[in-house]
Short mmCIF file of C-alpha atoms and ligand atoms in Angstrom, two decimals:
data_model
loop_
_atom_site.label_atom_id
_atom_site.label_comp_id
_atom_site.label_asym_id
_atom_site.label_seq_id
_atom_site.Cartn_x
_atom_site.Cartn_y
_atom_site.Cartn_z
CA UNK A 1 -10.66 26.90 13.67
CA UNK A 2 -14.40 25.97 14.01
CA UNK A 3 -15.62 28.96 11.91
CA UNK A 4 -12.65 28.22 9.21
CA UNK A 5 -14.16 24.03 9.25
CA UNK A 6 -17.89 25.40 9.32
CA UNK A 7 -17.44 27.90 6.60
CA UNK A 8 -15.35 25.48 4.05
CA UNK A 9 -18.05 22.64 4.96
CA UNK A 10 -21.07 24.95 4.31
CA UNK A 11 -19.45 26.02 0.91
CA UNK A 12 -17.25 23.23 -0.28
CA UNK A 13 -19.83 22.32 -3.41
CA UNK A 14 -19.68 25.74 -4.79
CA UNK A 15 -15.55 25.73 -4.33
CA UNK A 16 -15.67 22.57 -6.37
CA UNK A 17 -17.64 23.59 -8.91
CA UNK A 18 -15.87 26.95 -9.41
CA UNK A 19 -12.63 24.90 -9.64
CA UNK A 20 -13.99 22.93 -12.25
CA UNK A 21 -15.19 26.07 -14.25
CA UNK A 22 -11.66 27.02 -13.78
CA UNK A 23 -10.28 23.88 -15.24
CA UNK A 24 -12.35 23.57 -18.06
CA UNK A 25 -10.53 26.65 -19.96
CA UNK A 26 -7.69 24.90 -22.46
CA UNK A 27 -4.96 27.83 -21.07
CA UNK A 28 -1.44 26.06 -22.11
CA UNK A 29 1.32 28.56 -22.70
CA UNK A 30 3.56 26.48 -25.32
CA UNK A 31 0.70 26.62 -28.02
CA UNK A 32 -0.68 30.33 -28.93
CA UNK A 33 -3.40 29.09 -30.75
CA UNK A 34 -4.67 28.75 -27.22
CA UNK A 35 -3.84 32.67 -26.99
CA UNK A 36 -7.84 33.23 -26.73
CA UNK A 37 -7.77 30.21 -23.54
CA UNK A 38 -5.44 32.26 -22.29
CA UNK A 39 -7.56 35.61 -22.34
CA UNK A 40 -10.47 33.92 -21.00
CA UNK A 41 -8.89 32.35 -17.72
CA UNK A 42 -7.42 35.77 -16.87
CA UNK A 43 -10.35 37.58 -16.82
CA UNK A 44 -12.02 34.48 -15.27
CA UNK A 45 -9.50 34.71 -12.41
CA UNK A 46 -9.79 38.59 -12.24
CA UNK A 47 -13.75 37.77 -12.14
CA UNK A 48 -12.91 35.40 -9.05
CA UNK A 49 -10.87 37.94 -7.04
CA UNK A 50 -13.08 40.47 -7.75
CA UNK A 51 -16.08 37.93 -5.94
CA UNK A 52 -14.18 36.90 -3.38
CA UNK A 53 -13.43 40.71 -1.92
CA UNK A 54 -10.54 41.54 -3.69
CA UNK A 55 -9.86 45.51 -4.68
CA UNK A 56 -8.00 47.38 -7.57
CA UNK A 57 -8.22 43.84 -9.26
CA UNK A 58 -6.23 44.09 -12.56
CA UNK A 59 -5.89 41.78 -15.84
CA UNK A 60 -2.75 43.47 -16.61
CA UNK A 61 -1.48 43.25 -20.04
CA UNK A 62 2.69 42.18 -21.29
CA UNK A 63 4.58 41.27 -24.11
CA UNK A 64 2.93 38.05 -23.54
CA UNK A 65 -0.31 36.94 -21.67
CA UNK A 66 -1.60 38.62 -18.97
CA UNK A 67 -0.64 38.55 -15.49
CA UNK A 68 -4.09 39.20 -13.07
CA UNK A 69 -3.19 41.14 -9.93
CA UNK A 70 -5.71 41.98 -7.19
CA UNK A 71 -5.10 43.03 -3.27
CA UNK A 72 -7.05 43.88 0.04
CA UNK A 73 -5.28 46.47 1.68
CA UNK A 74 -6.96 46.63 5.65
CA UNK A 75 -4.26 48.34 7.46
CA UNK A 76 -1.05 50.10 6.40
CA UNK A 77 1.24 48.58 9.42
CA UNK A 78 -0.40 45.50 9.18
CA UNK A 79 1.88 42.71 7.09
CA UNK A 80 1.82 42.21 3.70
CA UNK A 81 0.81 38.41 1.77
CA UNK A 82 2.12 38.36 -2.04
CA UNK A 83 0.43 35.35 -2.86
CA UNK A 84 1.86 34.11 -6.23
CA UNK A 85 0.23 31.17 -8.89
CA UNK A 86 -0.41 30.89 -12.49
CA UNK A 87 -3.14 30.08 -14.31
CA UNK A 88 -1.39 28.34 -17.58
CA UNK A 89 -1.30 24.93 -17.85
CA UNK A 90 1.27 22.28 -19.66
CA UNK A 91 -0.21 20.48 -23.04
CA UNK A 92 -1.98 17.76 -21.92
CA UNK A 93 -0.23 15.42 -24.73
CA UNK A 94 -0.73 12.22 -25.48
CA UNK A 95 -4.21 12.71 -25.53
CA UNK A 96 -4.88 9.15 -25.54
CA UNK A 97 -3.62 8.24 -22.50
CA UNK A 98 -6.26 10.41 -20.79
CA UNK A 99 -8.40 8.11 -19.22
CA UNK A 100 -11.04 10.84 -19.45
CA UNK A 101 -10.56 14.11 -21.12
CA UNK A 102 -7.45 16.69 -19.97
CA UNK A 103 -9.98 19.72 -20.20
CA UNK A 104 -13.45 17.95 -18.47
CA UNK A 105 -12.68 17.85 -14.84
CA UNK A 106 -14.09 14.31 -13.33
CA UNK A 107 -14.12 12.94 -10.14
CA UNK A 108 -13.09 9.36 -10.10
CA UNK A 109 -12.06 7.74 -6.47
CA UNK A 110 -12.24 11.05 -4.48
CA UNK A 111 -9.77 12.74 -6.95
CA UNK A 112 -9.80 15.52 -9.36
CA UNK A 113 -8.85 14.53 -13.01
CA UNK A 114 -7.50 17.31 -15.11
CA UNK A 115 -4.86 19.16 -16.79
CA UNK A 116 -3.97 21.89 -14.20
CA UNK A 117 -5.66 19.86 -11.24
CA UNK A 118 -3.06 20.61 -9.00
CA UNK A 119 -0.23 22.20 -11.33
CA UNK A 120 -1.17 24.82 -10.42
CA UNK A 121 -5.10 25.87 -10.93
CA UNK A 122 -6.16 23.59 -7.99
CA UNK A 123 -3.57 24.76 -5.60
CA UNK A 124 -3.77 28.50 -6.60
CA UNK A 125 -7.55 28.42 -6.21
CA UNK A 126 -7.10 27.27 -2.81
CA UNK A 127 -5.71 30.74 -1.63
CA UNK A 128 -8.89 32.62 -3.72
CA UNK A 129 -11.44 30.95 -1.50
CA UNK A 130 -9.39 31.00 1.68
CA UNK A 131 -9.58 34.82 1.22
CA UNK A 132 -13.11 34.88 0.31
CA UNK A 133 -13.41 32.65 3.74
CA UNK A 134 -11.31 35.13 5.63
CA UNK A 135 -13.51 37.92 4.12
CA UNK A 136 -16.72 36.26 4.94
CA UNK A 137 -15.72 35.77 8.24
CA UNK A 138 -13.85 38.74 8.88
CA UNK A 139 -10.90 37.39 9.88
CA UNK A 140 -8.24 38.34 7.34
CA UNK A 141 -5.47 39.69 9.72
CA UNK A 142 -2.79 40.73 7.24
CA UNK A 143 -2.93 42.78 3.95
CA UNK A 144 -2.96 40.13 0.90
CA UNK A 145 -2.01 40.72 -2.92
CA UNK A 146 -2.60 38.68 -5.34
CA UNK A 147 -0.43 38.19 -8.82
CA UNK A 148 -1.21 34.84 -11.02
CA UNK A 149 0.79 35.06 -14.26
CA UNK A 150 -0.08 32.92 -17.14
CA UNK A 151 3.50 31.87 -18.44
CA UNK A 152 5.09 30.05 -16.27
CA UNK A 153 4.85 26.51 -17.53
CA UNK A 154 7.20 28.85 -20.64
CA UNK A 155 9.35 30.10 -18.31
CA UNK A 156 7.96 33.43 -17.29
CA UNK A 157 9.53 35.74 -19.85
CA UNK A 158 7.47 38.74 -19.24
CA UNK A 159 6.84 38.36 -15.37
CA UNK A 160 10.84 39.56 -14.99
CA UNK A 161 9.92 43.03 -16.57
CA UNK A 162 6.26 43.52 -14.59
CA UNK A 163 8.05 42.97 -11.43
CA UNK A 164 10.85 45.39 -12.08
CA UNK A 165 8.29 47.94 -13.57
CA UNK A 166 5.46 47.40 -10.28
CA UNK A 167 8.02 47.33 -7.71
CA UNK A 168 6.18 49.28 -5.16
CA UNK A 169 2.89 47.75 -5.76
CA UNK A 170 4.26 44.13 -5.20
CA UNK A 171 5.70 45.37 -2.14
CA UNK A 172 4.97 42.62 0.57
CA UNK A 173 6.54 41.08 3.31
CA UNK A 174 6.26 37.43 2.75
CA UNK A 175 5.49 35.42 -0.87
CA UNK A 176 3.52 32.87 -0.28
CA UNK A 177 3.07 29.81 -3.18
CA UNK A 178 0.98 26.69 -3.18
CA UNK A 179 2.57 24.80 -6.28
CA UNK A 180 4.78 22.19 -4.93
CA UNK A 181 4.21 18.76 -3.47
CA UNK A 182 3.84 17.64 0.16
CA UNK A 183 5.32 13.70 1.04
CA UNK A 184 1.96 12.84 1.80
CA UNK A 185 -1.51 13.54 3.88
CA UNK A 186 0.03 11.77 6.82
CA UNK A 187 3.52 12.83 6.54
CA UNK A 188 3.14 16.88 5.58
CA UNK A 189 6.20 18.97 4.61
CA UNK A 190 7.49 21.95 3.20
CA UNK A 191 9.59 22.25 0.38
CA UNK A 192 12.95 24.37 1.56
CA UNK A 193 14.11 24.59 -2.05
CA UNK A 194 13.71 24.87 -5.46
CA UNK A 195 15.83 23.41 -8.57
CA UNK A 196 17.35 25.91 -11.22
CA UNK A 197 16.94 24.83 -14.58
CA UNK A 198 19.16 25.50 -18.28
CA UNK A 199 16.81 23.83 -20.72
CA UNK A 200 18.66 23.28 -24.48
CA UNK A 201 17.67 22.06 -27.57
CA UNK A 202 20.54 19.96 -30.38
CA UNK A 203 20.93 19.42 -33.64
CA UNK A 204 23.26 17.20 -35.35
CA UNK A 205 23.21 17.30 -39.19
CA UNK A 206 24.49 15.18 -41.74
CA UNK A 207 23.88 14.68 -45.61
CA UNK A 208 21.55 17.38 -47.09
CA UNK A 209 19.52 15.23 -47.34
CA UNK A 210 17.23 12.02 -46.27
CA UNK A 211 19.32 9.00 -47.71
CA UNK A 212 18.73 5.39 -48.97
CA UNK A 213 20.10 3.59 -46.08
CA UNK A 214 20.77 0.53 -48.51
CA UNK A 215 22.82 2.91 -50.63
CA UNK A 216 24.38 5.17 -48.38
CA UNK A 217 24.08 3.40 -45.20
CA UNK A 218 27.84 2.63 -43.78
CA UNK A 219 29.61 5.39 -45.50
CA UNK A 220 27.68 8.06 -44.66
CA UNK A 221 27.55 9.25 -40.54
CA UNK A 222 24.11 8.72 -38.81
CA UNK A 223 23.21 11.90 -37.21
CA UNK A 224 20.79 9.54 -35.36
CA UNK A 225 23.32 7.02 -33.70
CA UNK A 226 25.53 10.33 -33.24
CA UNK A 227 23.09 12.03 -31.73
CA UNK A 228 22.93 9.15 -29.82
CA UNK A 229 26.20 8.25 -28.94
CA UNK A 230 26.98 12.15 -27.89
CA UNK A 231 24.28 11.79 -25.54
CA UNK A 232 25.36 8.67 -24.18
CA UNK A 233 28.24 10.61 -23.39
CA UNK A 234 26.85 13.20 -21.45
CA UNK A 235 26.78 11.12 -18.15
CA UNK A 236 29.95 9.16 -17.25
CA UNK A 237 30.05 5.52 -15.02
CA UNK A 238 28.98 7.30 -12.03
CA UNK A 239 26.38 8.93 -13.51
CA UNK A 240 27.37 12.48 -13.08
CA UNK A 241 27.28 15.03 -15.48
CA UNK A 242 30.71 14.57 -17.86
CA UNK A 243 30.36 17.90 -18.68
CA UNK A 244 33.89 19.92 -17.92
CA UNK A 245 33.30 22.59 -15.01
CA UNK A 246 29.48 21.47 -14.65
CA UNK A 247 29.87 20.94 -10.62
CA UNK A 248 32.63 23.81 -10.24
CA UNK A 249 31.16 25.94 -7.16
CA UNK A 250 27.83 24.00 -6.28
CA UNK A 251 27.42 24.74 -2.40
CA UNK A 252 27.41 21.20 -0.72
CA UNK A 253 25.25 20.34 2.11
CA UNK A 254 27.41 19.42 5.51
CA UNK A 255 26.39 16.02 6.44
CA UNK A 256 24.44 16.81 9.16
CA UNK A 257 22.13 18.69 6.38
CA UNK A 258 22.46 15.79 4.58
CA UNK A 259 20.79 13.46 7.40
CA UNK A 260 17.93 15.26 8.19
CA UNK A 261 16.71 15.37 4.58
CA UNK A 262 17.52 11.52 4.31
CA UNK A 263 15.34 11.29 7.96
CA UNK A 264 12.28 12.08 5.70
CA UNK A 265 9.54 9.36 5.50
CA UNK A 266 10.42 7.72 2.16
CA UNK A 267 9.45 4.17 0.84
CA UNK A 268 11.53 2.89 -1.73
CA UNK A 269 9.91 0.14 -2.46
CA UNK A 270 6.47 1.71 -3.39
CA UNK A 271 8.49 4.36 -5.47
CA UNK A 272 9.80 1.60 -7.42
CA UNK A 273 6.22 0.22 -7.18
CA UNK A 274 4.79 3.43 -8.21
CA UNK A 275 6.93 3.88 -11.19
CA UNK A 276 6.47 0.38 -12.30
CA UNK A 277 10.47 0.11 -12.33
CA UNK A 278 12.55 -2.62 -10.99
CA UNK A 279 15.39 -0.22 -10.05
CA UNK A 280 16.32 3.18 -9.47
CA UNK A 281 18.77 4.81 -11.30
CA UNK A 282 21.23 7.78 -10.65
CA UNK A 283 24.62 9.45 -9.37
CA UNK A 284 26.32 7.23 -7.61
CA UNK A 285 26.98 8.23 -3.41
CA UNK A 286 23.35 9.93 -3.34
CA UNK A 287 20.37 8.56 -2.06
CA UNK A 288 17.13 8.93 -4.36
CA UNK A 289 15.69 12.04 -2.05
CA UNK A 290 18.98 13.53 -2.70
CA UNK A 291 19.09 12.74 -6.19
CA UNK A 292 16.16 14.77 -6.83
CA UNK A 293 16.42 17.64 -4.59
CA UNK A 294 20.01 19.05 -3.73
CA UNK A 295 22.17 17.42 -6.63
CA UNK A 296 21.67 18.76 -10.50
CA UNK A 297 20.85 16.33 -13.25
CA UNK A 298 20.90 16.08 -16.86
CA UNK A 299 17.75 15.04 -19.04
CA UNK A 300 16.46 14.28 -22.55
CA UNK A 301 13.32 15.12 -22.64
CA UNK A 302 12.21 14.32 -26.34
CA UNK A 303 14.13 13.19 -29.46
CA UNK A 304 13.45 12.27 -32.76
CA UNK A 305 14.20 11.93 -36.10
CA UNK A 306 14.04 9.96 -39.28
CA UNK A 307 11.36 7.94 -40.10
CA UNK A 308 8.40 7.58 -36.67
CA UNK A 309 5.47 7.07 -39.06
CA UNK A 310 3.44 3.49 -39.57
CA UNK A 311 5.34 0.38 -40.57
CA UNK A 312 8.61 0.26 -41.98
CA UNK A 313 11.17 3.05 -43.99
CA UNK A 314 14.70 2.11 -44.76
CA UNK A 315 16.34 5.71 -44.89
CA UNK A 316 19.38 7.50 -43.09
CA UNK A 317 17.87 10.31 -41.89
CA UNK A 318 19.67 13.98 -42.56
CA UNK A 319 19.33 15.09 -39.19
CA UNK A 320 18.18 14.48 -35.62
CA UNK A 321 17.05 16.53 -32.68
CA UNK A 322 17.00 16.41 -29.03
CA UNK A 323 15.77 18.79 -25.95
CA UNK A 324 18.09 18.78 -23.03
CA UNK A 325 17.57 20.23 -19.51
CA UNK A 326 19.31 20.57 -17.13
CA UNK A 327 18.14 20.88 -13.15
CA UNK A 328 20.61 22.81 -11.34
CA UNK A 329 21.13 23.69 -7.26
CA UNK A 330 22.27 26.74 -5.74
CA UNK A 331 26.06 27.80 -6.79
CA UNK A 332 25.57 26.61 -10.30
CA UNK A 333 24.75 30.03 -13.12
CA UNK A 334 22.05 28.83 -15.21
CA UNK A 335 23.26 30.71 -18.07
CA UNK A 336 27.16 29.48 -17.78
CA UNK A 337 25.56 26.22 -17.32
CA UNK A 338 23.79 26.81 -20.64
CA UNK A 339 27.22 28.45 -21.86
CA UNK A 340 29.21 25.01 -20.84
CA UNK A 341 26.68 22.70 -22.47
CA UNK A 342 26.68 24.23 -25.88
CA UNK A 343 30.80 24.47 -26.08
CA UNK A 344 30.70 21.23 -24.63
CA UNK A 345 28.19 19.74 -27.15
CA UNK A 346 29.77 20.64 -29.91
CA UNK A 347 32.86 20.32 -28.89
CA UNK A 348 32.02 16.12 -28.91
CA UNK A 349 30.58 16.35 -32.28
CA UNK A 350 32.70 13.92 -34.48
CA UNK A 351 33.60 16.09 -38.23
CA UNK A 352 31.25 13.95 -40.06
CA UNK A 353 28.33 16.33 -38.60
CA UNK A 354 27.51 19.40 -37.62
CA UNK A 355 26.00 20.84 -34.98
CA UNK A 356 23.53 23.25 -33.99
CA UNK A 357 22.83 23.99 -29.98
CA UNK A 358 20.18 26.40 -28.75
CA UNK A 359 19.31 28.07 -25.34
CA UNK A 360 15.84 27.79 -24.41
CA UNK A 361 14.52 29.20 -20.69
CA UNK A 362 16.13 28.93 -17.84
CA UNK A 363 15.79 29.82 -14.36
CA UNK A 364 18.16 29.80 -10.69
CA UNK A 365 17.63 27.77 -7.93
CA UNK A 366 16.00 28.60 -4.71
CA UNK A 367 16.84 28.26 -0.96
CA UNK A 368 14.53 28.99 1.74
CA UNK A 369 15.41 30.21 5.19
CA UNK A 370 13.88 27.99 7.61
CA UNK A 371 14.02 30.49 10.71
CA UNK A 372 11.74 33.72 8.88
CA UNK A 373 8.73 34.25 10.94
CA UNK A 374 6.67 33.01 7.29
CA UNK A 375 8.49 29.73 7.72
CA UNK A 376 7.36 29.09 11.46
CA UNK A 377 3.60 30.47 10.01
CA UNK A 378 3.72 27.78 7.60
CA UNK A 379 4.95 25.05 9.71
CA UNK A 380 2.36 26.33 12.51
CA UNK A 381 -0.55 26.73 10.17
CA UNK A 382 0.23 22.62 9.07
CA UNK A 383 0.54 21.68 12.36
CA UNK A 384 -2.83 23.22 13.13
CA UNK A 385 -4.42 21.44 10.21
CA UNK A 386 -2.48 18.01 10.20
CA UNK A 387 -1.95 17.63 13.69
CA UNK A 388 1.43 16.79 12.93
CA UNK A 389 4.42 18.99 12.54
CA UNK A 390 5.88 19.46 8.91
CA UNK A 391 8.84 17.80 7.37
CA UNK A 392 11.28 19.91 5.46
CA UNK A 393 12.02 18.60 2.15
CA UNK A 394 13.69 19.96 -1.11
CA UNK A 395 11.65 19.87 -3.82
CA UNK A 396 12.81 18.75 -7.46
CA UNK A 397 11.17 21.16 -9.70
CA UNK A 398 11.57 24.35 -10.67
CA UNK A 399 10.02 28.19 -10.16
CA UNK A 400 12.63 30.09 -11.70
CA UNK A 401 10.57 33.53 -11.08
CA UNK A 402 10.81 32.72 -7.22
CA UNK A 403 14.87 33.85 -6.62
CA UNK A 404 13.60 36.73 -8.82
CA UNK A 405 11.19 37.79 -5.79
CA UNK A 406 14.38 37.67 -3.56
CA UNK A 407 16.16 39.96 -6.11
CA UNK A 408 14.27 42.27 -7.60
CA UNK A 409 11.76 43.14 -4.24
CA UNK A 410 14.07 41.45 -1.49
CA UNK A 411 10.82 39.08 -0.59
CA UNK A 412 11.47 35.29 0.53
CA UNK A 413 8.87 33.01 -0.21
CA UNK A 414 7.36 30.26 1.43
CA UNK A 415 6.62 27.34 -0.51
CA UNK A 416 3.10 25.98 0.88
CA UNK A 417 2.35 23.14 -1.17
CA UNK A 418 -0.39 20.72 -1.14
CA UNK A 419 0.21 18.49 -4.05
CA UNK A 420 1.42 15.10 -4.08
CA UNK A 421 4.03 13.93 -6.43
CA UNK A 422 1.90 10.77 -7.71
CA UNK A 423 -0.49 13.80 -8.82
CA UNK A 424 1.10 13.37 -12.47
CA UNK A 425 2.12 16.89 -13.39
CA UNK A 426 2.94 17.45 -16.83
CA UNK A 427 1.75 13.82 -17.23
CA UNK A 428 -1.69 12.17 -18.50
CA UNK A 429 -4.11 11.59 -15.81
CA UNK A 430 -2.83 14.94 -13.72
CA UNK A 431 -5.27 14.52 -10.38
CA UNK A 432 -5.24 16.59 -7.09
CA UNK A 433 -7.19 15.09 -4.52
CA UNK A 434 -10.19 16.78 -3.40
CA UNK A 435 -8.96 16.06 0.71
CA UNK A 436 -5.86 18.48 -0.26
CA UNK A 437 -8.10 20.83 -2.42
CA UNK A 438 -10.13 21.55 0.98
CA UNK A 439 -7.25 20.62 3.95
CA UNK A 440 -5.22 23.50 1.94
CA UNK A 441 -8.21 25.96 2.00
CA UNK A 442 -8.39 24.97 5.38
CA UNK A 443 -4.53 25.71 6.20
CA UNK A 444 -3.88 28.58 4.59
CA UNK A 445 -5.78 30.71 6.52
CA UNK A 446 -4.31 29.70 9.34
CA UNK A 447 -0.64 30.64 7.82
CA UNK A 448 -2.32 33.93 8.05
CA UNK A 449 -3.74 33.83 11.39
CA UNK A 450 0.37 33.11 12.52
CA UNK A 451 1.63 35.19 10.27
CA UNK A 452 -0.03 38.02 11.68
CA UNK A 453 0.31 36.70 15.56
CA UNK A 454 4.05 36.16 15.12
CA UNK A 455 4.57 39.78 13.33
CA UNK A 456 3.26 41.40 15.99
CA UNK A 457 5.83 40.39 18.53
N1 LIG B 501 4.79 23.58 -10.15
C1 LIG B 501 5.89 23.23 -10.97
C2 LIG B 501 7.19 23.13 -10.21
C3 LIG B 501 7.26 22.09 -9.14
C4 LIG B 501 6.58 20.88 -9.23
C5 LIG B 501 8.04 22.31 -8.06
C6 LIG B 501 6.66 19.95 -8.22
C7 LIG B 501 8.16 21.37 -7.06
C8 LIG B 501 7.45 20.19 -7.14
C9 LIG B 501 6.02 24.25 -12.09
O1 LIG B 501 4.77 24.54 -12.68
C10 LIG B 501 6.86 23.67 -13.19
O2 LIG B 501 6.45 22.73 -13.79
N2 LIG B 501 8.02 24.25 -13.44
C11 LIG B 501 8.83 23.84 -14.52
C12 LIG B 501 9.82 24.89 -14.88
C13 LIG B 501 9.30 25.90 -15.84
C14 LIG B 501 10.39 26.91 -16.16
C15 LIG B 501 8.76 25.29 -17.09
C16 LIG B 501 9.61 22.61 -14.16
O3 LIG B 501 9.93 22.40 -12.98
O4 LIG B 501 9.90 21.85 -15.07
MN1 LIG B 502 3.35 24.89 -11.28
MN1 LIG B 503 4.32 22.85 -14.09
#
């Protein structure tokens, strides 16, 4: 533990300032005129491993941007670590919110400001210099690989195919990921599960046109208020899903489940606070930890159309748009979810538009079993750190490539996150807090450490 403490300590500058190298590099998947961002942070990364002790460290190229894959082999009967992150970030959009820029990493108030802060550059980092730590101090005790993609804030379309094709090289006993959140410093979890996700994208069309609303306006259908109304539709007075078979075969947790995730530490009055909301909102019979981990949900996430410009335009717009996703838990199909929305969708269109539905990305939910050895590392290894013994939580978000793990190489992963969810993913003014940044450098190799002890009995 001392050696772990005295090596972070004597080093902790450099880690910083390496992680804010990192975070300067603009590398967000949804916009390829980033592609050369992209590039750079790969081989950045690669550079990294390749520092930190890493061998046979790879930028390997796919269909889409490179996945970088390094490993440390010591011993053949030791375990195996697949340590999994990516290096692509989410636009950081609406750039004026930023309080100071997405892409220059500052330090306001003991936290890190930046796109990718802790989703996931910050948190993948982590597990670079807690190898170059166990290196350094020769204590790695298990064999560690390495594989940070650069798509998943897209939805991982090409990491499906390298995994199939590198089967044997990602062979591993454990996956281990830092890019979910924790409750907080003094109440630590570990996230048992991941969401699914079916993300869509509508279109309801009217008049060929853009119309004189004065003229037309009143005889001619809206696709706006349409668009509108059919959403409006899409939950009923309870605030479930209205959409025919959506909840057919979702596994339901006993009630005994149900209690111990409720037991969690949670405030909802400073989550209201937090939020700036006077109430919370959702399915009616579920608490709001239950709302966002084990039931699925239905969101808009943008829409527009018509007239958004400066001052006024009086015109009946000829269409209107709208991206839908939809979080799902285990026993719902992503893809007959996707299947049941678009019927369903258009299916509610009244004849004075039509309709057009698309299927964007989507991705299956994840469960993970609490009584692997991996799980008892992690919940030892916080334990060790925080000096308290970890929560289990279900997390809200989504890592769609994670069930893939379980199906293509029969791995479970452990989901060893140090983020906080007032860290503003996706959101202006991302942070992570530069405690976490160094308590998870600090706690990761003692996963190992366990890992290793527990294996060998
Ligand atoms: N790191 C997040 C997922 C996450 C965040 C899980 C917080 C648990 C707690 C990941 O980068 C992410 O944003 N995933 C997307 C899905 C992806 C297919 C775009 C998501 O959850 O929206
Ligand atoms: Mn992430
Ligand atoms: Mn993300």
């Amino acid at each position: 533990m001392q050696t772990i403490k005295t090596y972070i300590e004597t080093h902790k500058q450099r880690f910083l300032d390496e992680l804010f190298e990192l975070l300067r590099f603009p590398s967000i998947s949804a916009n390829p005129a980033h592609q050369p961002d992209i590039i750079h942070t790969a081989n950045f990364v690669a550079q990294k491993l390749v520092l930190a002790g890493a061998d046979a460290v790879e930028v390997c190229q796919t269909a889409g941007n490179p996945i970088v894959y390094g490993h440390k082999i010591i011993d053949a009967n030791l375990p195996t670590v697949l340590v999994y992150g990516h290096y692509d970030v989410q636009p950081p959009e609406p750039l004026e919110l930023w309080h100071t820029p997405p892409f220059e990493p500052t330090i306001r108030d003991g936290k890190i400001y930046a796109r990718g802060a802790c989703d996931d550059k910050g948190q993948f980092y982590m597990h670079i210099k807690a190898f170059e730590l166990m290196m350094q101090t020769n204590t790695l005790p298990c064999n560690i690989k390495f594989m940070i993609e650069g798509e998943e804030e897209v939805g991982s379309d090409n990491l499906g195919d390298f995994v199939i094709a590198n089967k044997q090289k990602l062979q591993a006993d454990v996956v281990l990921i830092s890019d979910t959140s924790m409750i907080s410093m003094e109440n630590p979890s570990l996230e048992t599960g991941l969401r699914g996700l079916s993300y869509m994208e509508v279109e309801v069309v009217g008049p060929n046109k853009d119309l004189h609303s004065g003229v037309y306006g009143g005889a001619v259908a809206n696709p706006a208020t349409i668009l509108c109304q059919m959403i409006a539709s899409l939950h009923d007075e309870n605030n479930q899903v209205n959409i025919p078979g959506f909840y057919d075969g979702i596994i339901e947790l006993s009630p005994e489940e149900r209690n111990e995730l409720n037991a969690a530490p949670f405030n909802l009055t400073d989550y209201k606070k937090d939020l700036g909301i006077d109430e919370v909102w959702g399915e009616t019979g579920y608490t709001t930890i239950e709302r966002t981990g084990i039931r699925p949900t239905l969101e808009v996430n943008g829409i527009w159309g018509g007239y958004t410009g400066v001052g006024a335009k009086t015109v009946l717009p000829s269409k209107a748009n709208a991206k839908i996703s939809m979080r799902l838990v285990p026993g719902q199909d992503w893809r007959k979810i996707s299947d049941l929305f678009a019927a369903h969708f258009k299916a509610i269109a009244p004849p004075s538009v039509k309709v057009n539905v698309v299927a964007h990305h989507g991705g299956k939910p994840y469960v993970t079993p609490t009584n692997s050895i991996a799980f008892k590392a992690a919940q030892l290894a916080i334990e060790d750190a925080f000096g308290k013994k970890p929560v289990p939580t279900r997390g809200g978000g989504s890592i769609p490539i994670v069930a893939l793990f379980e199906e293509e190489l029969g791995i479970k992963t452990v989901l060893m996150g140090f983020g906080l969810d007032s860290d503003s993913l996706h959101s202006p003014n991302e942070k992570y807090d530069v405690f976490n940044f160094y308590k998870g450098i600090e706690t990761i190799p003692l996963f190992y450490k366990h890992f290793a002890e527990l294996s060998m009995r």
